[in-house]
Short mmCIF file of C-alpha atoms in Angstrom, two decimals:
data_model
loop_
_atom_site.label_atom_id
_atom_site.label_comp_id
_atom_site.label_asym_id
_atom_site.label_seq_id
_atom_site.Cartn_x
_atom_site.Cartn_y
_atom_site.Cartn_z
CA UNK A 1 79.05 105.74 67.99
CA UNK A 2 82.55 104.49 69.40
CA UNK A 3 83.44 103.41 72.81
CA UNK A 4 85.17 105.43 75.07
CA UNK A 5 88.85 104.42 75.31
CA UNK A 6 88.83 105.36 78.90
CA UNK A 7 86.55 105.38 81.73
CA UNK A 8 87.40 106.34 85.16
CA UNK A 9 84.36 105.55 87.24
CA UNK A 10 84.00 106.51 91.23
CA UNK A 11 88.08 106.19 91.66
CA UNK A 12 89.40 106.96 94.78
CA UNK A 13 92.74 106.57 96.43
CA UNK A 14 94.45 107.11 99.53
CA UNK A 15 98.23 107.37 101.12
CA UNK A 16 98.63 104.59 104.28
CA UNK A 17 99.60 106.24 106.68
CA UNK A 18 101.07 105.10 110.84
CA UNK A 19 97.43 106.28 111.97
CA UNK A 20 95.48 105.37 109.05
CA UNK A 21 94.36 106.89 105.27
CA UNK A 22 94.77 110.02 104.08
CA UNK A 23 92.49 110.54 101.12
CA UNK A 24 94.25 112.00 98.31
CA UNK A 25 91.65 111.47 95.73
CA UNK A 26 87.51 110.56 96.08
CA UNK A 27 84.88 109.70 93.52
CA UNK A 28 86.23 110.88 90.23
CA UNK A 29 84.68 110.04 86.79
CA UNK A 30 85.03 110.76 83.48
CA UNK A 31 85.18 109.50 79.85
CA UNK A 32 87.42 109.90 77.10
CA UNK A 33 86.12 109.26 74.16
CA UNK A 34 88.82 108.03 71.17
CA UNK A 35 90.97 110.55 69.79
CA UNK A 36 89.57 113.45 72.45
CA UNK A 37 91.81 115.50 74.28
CA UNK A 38 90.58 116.23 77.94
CA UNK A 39 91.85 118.82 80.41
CA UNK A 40 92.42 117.38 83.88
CA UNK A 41 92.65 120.83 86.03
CA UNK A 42 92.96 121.03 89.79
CA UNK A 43 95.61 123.23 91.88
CA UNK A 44 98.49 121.47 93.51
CA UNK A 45 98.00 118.88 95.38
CA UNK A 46 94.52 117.59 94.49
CA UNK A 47 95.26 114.59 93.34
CA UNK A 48 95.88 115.01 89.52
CA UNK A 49 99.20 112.84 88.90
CA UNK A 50 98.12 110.05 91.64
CA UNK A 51 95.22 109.70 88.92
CA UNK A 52 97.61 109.49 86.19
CA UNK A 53 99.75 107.23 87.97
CA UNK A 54 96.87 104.64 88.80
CA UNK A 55 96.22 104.27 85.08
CA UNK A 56 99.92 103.27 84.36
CA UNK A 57 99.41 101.39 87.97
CA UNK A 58 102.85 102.71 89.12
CA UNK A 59 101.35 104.77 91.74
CA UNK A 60 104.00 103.99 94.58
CA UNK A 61 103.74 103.29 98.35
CA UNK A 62 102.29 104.38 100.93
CA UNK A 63 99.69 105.30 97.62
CA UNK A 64 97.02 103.08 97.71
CA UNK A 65 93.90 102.58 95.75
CA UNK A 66 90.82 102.10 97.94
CA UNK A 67 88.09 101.81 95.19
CA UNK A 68 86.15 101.90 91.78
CA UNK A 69 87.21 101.27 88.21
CA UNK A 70 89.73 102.24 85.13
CA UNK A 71 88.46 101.07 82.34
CA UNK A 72 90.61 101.26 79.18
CA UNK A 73 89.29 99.97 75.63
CA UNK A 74 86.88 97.79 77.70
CA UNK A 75 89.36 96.24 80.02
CA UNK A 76 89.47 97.19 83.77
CA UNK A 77 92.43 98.18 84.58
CA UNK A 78 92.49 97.83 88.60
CA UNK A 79 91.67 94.18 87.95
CA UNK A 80 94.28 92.87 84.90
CA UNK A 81 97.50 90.88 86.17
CA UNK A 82 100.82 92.48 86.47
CA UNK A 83 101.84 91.20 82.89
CA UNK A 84 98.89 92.09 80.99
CA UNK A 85 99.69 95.32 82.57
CA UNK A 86 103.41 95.65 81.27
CA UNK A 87 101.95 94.74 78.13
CA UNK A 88 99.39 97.85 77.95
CA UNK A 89 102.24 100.31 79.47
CA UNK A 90 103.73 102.24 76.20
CA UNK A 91 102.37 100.28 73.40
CA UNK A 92 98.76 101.15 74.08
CA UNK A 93 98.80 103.90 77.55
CA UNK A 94 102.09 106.10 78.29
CA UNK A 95 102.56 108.98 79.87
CA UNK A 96 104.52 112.55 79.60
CA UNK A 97 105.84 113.11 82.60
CA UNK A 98 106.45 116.81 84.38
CA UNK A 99 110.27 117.32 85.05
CA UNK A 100 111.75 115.65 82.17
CA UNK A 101 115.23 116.46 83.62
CA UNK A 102 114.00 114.09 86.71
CA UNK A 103 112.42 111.65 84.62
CA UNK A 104 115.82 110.66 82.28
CA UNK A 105 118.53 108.54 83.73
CA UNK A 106 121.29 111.04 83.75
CA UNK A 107 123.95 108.92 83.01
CA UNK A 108 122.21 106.95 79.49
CA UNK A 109 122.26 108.92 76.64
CA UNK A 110 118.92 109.71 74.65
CA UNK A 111 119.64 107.14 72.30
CA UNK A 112 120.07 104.52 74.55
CA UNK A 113 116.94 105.42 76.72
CA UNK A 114 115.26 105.54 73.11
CA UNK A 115 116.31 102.16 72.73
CA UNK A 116 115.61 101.03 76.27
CA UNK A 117 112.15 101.69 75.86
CA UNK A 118 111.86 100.11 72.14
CA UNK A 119 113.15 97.11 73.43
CA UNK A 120 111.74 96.36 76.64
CA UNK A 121 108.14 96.85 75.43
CA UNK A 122 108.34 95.19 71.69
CA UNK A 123 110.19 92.84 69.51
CA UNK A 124 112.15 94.75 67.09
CA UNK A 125 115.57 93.80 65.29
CA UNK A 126 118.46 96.29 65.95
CA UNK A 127 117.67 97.83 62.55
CA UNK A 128 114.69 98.31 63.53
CA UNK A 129 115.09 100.04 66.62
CA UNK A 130 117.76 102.52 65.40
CA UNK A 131 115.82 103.48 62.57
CA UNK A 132 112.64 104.18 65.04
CA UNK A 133 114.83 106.05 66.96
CA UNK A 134 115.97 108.05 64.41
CA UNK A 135 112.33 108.63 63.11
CA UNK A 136 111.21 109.51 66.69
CA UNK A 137 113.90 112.36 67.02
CA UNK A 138 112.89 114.02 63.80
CA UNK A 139 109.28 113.67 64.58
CA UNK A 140 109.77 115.91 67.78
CA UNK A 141 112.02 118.31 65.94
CA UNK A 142 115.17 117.40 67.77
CA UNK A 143 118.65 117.11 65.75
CA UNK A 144 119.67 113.23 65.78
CA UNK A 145 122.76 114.23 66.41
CA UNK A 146 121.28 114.41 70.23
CA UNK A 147 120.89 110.32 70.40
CA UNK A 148 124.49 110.70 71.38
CA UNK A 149 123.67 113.25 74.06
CA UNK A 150 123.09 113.33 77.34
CA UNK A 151 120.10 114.80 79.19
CA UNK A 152 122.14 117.68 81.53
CA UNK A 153 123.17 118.49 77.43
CA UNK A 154 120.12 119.35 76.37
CA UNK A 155 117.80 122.23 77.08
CA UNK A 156 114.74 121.52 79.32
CA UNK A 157 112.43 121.91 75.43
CA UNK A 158 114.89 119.55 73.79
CA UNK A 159 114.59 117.33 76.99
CA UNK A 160 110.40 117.24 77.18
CA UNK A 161 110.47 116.94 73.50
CA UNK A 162 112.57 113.85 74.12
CA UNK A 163 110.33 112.66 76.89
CA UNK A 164 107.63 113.00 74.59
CA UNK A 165 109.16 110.99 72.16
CA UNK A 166 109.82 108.03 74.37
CA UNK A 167 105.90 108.43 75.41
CA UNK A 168 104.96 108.36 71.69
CA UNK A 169 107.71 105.35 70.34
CA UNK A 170 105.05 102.39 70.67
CA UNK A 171 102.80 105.10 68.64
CA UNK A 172 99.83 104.52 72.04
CA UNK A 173 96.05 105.33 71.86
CA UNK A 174 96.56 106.85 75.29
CA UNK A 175 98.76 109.43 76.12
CA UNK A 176 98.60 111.14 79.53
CA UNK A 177 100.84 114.37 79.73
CA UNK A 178 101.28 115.48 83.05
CA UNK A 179 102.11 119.31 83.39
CA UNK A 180 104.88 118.65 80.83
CA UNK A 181 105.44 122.12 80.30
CA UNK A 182 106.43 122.97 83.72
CA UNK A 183 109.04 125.92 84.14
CA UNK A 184 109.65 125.78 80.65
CA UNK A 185 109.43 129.51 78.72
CA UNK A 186 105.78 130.35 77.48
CA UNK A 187 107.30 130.57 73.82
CA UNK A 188 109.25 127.31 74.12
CA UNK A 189 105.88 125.69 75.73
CA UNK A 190 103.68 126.81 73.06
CA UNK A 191 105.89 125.33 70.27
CA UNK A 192 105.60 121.98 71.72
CA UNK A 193 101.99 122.06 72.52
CA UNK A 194 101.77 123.01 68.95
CA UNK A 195 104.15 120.08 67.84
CA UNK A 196 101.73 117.58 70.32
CA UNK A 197 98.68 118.55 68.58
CA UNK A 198 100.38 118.16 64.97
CA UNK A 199 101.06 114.87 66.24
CA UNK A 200 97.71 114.07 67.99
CA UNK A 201 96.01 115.01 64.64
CA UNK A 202 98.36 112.98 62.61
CA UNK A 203 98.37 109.81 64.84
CA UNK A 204 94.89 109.92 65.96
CA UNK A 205 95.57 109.24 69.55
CA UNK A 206 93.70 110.32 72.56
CA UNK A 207 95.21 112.67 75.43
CA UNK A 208 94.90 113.11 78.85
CA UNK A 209 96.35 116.85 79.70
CA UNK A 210 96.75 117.09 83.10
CA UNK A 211 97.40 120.80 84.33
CA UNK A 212 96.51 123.68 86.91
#
């Protein structure tokens, strides 16, 4: 039987504030198991995306974490150095954000955040890159004509298929998607859940959906 690509054992995690913490989440576990998807449900403001957020470890100030473990492929998480950590983020655990329109810079165009993230996390020769680009825009059904776009251009399903697409470039074991079909239309959310799972079953990788 395989190992579980990701363990979250008794987490918990706080916000610091003037008169002390504020727990935000307390004693979580669970196990994903390679190539499983897994619903994380809770209402708003339980904690979900401080979860997701302390697997990347970008959970910002005054978000702490105040105990337990993330263990990915083996490897703690909470205890790795800050470059091991860059080198995990995208190639092998990235994340779908909710708001995509929040999440692009809005004055880069698609191709050049595209490229952004291809070259900050990899070694790949300009050729390279804007042929992966290319490849990426297809995969998520968006015209490639959009590289040269810019996000307020797009519609918010072109723009989370695009976020998706940046999530999925370094082709990760992990991906966490959180709520990224927020106030998008049902029918335009169901094609791209549709498009994810296409993908998930092509690629093989494991998600994290993170929902109400």
């Amino acid at each position: 039987m395989s190992e579980p690509i990701l363990q979250v054992n008794d987490f918990s995690a706080a916000f610091a504030l003037d008169d002390g913490l504020l727990p935000a989440v307390e004693g979580v576990s669970f196990t994903l198991m390679p190539g499983q998807i897994m619903g994380l449900v809770g209402e708003s403001g339980s904690g979900k995306s401080t979860i997701a957020k302390s697997i990347l470890r970008i959970l910002s100030p005054p978000g702490i974490i105040t105990g337990g473990e993330i263990v990915f492929q083996g490897t703690n998480l909470l205890k790795v150095n800050d470059k091991k950590m860059r080198q995990l983020r995208w190639q092998h655990i990235s994340m779908a954000p909710q708001s995509a329109l929040n999440s692009l810079n809005p004055v880069m165009t698609v191709g050049a955040q595209l490229n952004d993230t291809l070259t900050a996390h990899g070694d790949l020769s300009t050729h390279q890159i804007q042929d992966r680009a290319l490849e990426l825009m297809r995969m998520v059904s968006v015209d490639v004509v959009h590289l040269r776009s810019y996000p307020y251009q797009l519609s918010g399903g072109m723009r989370q298929r695009v976020v998706i697409a940046i999530a999925l470039a370094w082709e990760p074991e992990l991906l966490i998607m959180d709520e990224p079909t927020t106030a998008l239309d049902v029918l335009v959310e169901r094609e791209i859940l549709t498009e994810v799972l296409q993908l998930q079953k092509q690629q093989g990788f494991s998600i994290l959906f993170i929902t109400h």
